[in-house]
mmCIF file of C-alpha atoms in Angstrom:
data_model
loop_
_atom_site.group_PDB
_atom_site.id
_atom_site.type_symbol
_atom_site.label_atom_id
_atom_site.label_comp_id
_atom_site.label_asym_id
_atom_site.label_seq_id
_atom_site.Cartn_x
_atom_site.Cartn_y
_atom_site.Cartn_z
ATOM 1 C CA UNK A 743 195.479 -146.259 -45.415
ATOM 2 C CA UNK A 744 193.863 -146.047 -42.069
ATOM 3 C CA UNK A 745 190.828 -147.897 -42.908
ATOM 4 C CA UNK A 746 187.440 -147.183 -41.868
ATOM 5 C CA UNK A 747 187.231 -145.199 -38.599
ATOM 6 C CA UNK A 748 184.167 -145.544 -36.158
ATOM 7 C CA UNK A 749 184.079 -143.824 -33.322
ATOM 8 C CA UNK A 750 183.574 -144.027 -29.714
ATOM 9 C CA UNK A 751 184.422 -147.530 -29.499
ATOM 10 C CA UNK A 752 182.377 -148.297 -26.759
ATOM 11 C CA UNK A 753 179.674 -146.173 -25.645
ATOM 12 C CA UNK A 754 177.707 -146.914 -22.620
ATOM 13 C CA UNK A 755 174.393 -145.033 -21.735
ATOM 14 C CA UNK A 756 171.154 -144.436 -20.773
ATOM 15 C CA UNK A 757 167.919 -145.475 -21.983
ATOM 16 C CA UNK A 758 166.623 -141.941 -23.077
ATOM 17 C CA UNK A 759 169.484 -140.977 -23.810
ATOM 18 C CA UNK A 760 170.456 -139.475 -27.710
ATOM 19 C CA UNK A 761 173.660 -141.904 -29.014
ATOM 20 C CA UNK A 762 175.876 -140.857 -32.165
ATOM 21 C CA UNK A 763 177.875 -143.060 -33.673
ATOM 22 C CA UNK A 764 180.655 -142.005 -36.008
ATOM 23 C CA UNK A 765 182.311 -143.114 -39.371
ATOM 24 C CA UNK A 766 184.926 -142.593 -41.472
ATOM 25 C CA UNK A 767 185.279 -144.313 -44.944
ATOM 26 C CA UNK A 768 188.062 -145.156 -46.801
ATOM 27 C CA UNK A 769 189.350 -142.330 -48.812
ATOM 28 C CA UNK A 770 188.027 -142.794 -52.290
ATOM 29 C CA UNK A 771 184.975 -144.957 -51.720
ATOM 30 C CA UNK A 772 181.599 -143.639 -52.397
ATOM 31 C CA UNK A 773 179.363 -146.395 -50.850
ATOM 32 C CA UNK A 774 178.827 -147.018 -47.269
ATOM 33 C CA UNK A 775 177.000 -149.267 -45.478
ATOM 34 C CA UNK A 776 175.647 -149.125 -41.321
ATOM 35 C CA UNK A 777 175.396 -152.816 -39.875
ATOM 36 C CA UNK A 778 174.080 -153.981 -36.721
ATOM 37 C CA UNK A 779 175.522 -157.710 -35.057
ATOM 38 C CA UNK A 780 173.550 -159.102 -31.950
ATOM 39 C CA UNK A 781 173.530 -162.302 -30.643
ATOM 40 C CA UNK A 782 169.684 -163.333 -31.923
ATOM 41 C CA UNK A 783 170.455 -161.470 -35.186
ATOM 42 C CA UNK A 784 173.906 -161.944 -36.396
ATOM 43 C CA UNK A 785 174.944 -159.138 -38.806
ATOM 44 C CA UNK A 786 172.069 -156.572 -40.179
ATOM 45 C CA UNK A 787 172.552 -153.890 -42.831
ATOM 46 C CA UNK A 788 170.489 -151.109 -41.904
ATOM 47 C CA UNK A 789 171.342 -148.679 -44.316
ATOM 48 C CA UNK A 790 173.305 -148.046 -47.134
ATOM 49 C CA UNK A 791 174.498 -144.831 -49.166
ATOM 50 C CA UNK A 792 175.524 -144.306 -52.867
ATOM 51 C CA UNK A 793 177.578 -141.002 -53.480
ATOM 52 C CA UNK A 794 176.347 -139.695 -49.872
ATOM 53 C CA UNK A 795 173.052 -140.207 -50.775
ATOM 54 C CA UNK A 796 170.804 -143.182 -49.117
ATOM 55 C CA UNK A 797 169.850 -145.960 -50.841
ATOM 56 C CA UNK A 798 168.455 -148.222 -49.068
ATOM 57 C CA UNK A 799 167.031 -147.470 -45.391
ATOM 58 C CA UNK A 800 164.405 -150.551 -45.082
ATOM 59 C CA UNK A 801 166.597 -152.028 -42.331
ATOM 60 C CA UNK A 802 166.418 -148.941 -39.883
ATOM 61 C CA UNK A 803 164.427 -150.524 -37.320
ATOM 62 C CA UNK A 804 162.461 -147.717 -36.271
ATOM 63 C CA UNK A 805 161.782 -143.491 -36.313
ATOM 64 C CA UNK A 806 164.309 -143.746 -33.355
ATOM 65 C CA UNK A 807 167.196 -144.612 -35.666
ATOM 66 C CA UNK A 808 168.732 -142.002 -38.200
ATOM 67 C CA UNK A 809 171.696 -141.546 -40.348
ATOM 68 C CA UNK A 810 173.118 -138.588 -42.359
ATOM 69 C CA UNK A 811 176.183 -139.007 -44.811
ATOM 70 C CA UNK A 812 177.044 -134.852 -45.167
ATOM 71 C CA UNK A 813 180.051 -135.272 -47.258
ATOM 72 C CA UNK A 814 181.750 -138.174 -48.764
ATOM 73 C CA UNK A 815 184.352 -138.809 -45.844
ATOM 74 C CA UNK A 816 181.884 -138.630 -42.972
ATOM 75 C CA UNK A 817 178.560 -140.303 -41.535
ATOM 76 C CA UNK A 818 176.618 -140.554 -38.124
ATOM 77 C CA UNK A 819 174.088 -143.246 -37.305
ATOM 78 C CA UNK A 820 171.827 -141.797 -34.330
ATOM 79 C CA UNK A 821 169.462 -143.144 -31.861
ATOM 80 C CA UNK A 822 166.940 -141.015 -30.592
ATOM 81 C CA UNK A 823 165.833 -142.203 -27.194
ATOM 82 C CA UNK A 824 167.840 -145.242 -26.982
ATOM 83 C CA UNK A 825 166.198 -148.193 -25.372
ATOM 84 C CA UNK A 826 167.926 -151.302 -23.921
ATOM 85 C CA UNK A 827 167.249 -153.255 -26.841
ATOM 86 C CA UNK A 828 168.921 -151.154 -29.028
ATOM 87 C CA UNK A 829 171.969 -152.858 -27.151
ATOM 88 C CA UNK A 830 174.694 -154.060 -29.810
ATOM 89 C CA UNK A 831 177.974 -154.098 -32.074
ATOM 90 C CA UNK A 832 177.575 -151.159 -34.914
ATOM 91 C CA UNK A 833 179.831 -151.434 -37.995
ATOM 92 C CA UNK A 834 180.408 -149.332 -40.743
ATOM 93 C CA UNK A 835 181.525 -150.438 -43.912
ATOM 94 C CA UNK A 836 182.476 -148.989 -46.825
ATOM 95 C CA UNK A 837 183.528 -149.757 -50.743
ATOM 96 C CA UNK A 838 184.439 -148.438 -54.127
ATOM 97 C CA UNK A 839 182.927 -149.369 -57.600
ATOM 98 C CA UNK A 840 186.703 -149.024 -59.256
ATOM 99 C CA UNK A 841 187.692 -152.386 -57.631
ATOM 100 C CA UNK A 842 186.102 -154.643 -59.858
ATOM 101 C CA UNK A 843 184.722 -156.032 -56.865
ATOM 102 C CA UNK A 844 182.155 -155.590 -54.213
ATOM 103 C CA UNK A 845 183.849 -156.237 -51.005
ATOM 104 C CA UNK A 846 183.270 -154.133 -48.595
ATOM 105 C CA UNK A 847 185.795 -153.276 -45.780
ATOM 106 C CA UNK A 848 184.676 -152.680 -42.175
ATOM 107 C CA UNK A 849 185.654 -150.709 -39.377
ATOM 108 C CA UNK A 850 186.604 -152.283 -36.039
ATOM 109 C CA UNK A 851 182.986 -151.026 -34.527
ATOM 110 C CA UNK A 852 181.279 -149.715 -31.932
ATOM 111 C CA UNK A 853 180.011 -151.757 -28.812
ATOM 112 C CA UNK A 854 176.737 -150.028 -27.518
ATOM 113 C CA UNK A 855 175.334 -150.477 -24.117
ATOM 114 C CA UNK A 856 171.977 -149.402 -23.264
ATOM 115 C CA UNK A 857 171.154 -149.702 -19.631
ATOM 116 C CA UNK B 1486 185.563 -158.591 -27.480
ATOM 117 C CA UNK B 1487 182.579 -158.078 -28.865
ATOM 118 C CA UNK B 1488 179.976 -161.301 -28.350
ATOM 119 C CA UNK B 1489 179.366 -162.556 -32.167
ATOM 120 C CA UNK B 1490 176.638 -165.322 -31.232
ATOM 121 C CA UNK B 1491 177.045 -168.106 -28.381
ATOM 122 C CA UNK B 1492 174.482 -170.899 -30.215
ATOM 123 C CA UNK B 1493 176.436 -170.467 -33.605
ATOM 124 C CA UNK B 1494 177.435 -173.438 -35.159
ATOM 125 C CA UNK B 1495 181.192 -175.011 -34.605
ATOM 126 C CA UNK B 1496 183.200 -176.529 -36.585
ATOM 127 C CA UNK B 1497 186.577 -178.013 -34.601
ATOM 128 C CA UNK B 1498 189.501 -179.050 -36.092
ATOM 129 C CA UNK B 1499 193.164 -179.853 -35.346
ATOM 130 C CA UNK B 1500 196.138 -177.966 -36.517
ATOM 131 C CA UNK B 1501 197.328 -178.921 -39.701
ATOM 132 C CA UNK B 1502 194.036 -180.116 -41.129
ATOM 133 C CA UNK B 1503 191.782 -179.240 -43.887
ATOM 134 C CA UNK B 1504 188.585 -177.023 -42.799
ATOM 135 C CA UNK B 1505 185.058 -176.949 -45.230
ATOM 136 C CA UNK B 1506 182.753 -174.583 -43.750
ATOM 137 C CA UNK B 1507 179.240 -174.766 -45.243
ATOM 138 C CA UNK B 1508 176.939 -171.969 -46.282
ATOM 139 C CA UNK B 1509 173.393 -172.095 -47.367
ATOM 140 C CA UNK B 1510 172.490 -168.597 -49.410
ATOM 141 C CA UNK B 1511 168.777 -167.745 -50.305
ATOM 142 C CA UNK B 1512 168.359 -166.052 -53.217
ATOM 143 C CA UNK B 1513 168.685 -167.619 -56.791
ATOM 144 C CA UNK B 1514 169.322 -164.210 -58.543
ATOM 145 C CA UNK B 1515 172.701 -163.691 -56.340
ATOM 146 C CA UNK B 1516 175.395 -163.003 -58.323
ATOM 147 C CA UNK B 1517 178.087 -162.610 -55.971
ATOM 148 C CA UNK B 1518 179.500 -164.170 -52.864
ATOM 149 C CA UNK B 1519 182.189 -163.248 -50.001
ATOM 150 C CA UNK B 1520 183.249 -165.001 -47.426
ATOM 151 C CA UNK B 1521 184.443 -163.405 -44.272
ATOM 152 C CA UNK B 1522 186.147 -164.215 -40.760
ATOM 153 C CA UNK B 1523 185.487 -161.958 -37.731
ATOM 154 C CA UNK B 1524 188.352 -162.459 -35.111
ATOM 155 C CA UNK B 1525 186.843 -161.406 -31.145
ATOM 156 C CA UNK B 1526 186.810 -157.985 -30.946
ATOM 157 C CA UNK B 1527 187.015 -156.947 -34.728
ATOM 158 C CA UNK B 1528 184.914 -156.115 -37.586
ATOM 159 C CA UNK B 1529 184.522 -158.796 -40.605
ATOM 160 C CA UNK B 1530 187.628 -159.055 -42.533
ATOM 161 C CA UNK B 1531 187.436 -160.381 -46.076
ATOM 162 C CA UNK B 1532 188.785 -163.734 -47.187
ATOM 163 C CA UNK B 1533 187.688 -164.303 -50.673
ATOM 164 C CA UNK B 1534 184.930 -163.607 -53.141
ATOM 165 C CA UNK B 1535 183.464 -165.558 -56.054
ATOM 166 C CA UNK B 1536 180.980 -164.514 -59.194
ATOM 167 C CA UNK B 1537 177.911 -166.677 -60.006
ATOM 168 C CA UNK B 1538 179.319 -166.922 -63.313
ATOM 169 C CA UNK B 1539 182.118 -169.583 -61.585
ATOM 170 C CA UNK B 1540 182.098 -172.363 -59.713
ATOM 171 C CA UNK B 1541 185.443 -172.249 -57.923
ATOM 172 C CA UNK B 1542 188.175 -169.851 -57.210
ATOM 173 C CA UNK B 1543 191.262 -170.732 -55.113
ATOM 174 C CA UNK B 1544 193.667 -167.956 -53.134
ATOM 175 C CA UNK B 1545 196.369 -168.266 -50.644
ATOM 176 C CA UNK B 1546 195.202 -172.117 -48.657
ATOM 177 C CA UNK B 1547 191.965 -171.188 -49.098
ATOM 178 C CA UNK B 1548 189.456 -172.169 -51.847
ATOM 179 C CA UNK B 1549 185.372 -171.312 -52.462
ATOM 180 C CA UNK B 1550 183.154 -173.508 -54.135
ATOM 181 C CA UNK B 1551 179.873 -172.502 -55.329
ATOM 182 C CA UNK B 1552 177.063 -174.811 -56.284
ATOM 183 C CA UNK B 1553 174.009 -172.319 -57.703
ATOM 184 C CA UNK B 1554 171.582 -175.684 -58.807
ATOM 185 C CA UNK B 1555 171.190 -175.854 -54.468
ATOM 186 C CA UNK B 1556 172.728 -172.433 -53.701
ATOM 187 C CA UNK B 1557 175.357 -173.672 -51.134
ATOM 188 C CA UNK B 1558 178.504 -172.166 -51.156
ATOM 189 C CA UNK B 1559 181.889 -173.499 -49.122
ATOM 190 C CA UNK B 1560 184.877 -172.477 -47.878
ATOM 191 C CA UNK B 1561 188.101 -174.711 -47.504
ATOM 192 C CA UNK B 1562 191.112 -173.778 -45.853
ATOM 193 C CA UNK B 1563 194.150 -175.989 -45.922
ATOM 194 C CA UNK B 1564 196.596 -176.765 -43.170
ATOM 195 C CA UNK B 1565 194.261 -174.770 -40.632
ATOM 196 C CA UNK B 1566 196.257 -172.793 -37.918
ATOM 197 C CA UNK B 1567 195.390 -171.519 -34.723
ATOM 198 C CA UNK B 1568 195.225 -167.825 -36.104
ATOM 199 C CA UNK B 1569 192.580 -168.741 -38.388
ATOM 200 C CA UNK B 1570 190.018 -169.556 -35.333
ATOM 201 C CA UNK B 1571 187.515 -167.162 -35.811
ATOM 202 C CA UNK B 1572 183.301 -166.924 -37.141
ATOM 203 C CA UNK B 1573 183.282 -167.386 -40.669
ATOM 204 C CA UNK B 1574 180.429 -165.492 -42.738
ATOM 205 C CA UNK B 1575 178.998 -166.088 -46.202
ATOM 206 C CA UNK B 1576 177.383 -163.016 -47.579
ATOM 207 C CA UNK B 1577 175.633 -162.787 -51.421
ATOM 208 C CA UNK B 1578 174.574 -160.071 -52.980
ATOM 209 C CA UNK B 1579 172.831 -158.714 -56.307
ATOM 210 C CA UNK B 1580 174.255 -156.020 -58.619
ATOM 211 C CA UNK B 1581 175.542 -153.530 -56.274
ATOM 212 C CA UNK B 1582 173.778 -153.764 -53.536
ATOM 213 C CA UNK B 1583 174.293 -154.250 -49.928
ATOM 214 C CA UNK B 1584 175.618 -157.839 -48.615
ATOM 215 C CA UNK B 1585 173.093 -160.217 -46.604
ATOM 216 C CA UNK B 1586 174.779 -161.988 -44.298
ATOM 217 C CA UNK B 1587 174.376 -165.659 -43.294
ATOM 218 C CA UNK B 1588 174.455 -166.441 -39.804
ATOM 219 C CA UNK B 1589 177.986 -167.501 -39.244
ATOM 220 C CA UNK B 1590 180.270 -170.333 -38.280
ATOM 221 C CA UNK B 1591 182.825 -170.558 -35.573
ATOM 222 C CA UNK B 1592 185.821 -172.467 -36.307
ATOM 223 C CA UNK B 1593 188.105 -173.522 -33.364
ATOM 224 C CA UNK B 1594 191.867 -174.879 -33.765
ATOM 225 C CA UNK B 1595 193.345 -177.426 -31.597
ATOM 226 C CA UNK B 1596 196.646 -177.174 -31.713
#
């Protein structure tokens, strides 16, 4: 198995700008979780999706930040203008109920630069 | 790689020696616990996991021990090598739902 996919790896833009970030869960799993890691912060769940439906958005900082989940193999996470601030590692994670456990594997992420 | 946190907290040790990193979790009702280790560069990787419902559960040289009466919650890794420097997370979480992180320790290796 490949994992979970994100995609660009690094993305470096400007603030205005629209960002998209990709993701690709593990085959099989039907929850999946966006995170954000910054230096002041450490590691931040901002959303989370049961069966491709959200769950859970109360972390999304803002109306700038949104995330669909169209089909089971397949979310975005965008940023609509980007600011400076919004500066960090994204990870997607994602997990299945049938492993009698709740771990949750991540992808490798995506560094975001906002200049 | 990716910058995980410059003020975290670091724990140094020499090669070949026993590691305990510490973990403080915040909610009571918890009922699950993960540790993980985040190399430079890479997303969290799991290490081990533990139920509230125990209060210790060993794997391959490493072994979690959770104390719910002052919710702290450790990690000990035996005969620490240089490949296991890295930030070491604690996360808990309720029923299903999503992890809260803690805020991380580095560990460093002297060989």
């Amino acid at each position: 198995d490949a994992g979970v996919i994100q995609s660009p790896r690094h993305e470096v833009t400007e603030m205005g700008q629209e960002v998209t970030l990709r993701c690709k869960p593990i085959s099989g799993h039907n929850s999946l979780f966006w995170y954000r890691q910054t230096m002041m912060r450490g590691l931040e769940l901002l959303i989370y999706f049961n069966n491709n439906v959200p769950i859970d958005d109360s972390g999304m900082p803002e109306d700038r930040f949104s995330a669909k989940m169209p089909n089971a193999s397949f979310s975005t996470l965008k940023i609509q203008p980007s600011e400076p601030r919004d500066s960090a590692v994204y990870f997607c994670a994602s997990s299945s109920p049938g492993q009698g456990s709740y771990e949750q594997y991540f992808g490798p992420g995506t560094r975001l630069t906002v200049t | 790689g990716e910058s995980v946190g410059l003020h975290l907290p670091t724990l140094s040790v020499q090669e070949g020696d026993n590691s305990i990193i510490n973990c403080a979790y915040s909610n009571s009702a918890s009922d699950y616990f993960i540790w993980y280790k985040q190399e430079s560069g890479k997303g969290p990787q799991f290490i081990i996991d533990i139920r509230s419902n125990m209060d210790k559960r060993q794997g391959q040289r490493v072994t979690v021990l959770l104390n719910k009466t002052v919710k702290h919650l450790s990690l000990q890794i035996a005969a620490t090598q240089p490949g296991d420097s890295a930030v070491y997370f604690c996360a808990e979480t309720m029923g299903r739902r999503a992890l809260t992180f803690g805020s991380g320790t580095r560990l460093q290796v002297q060989p």
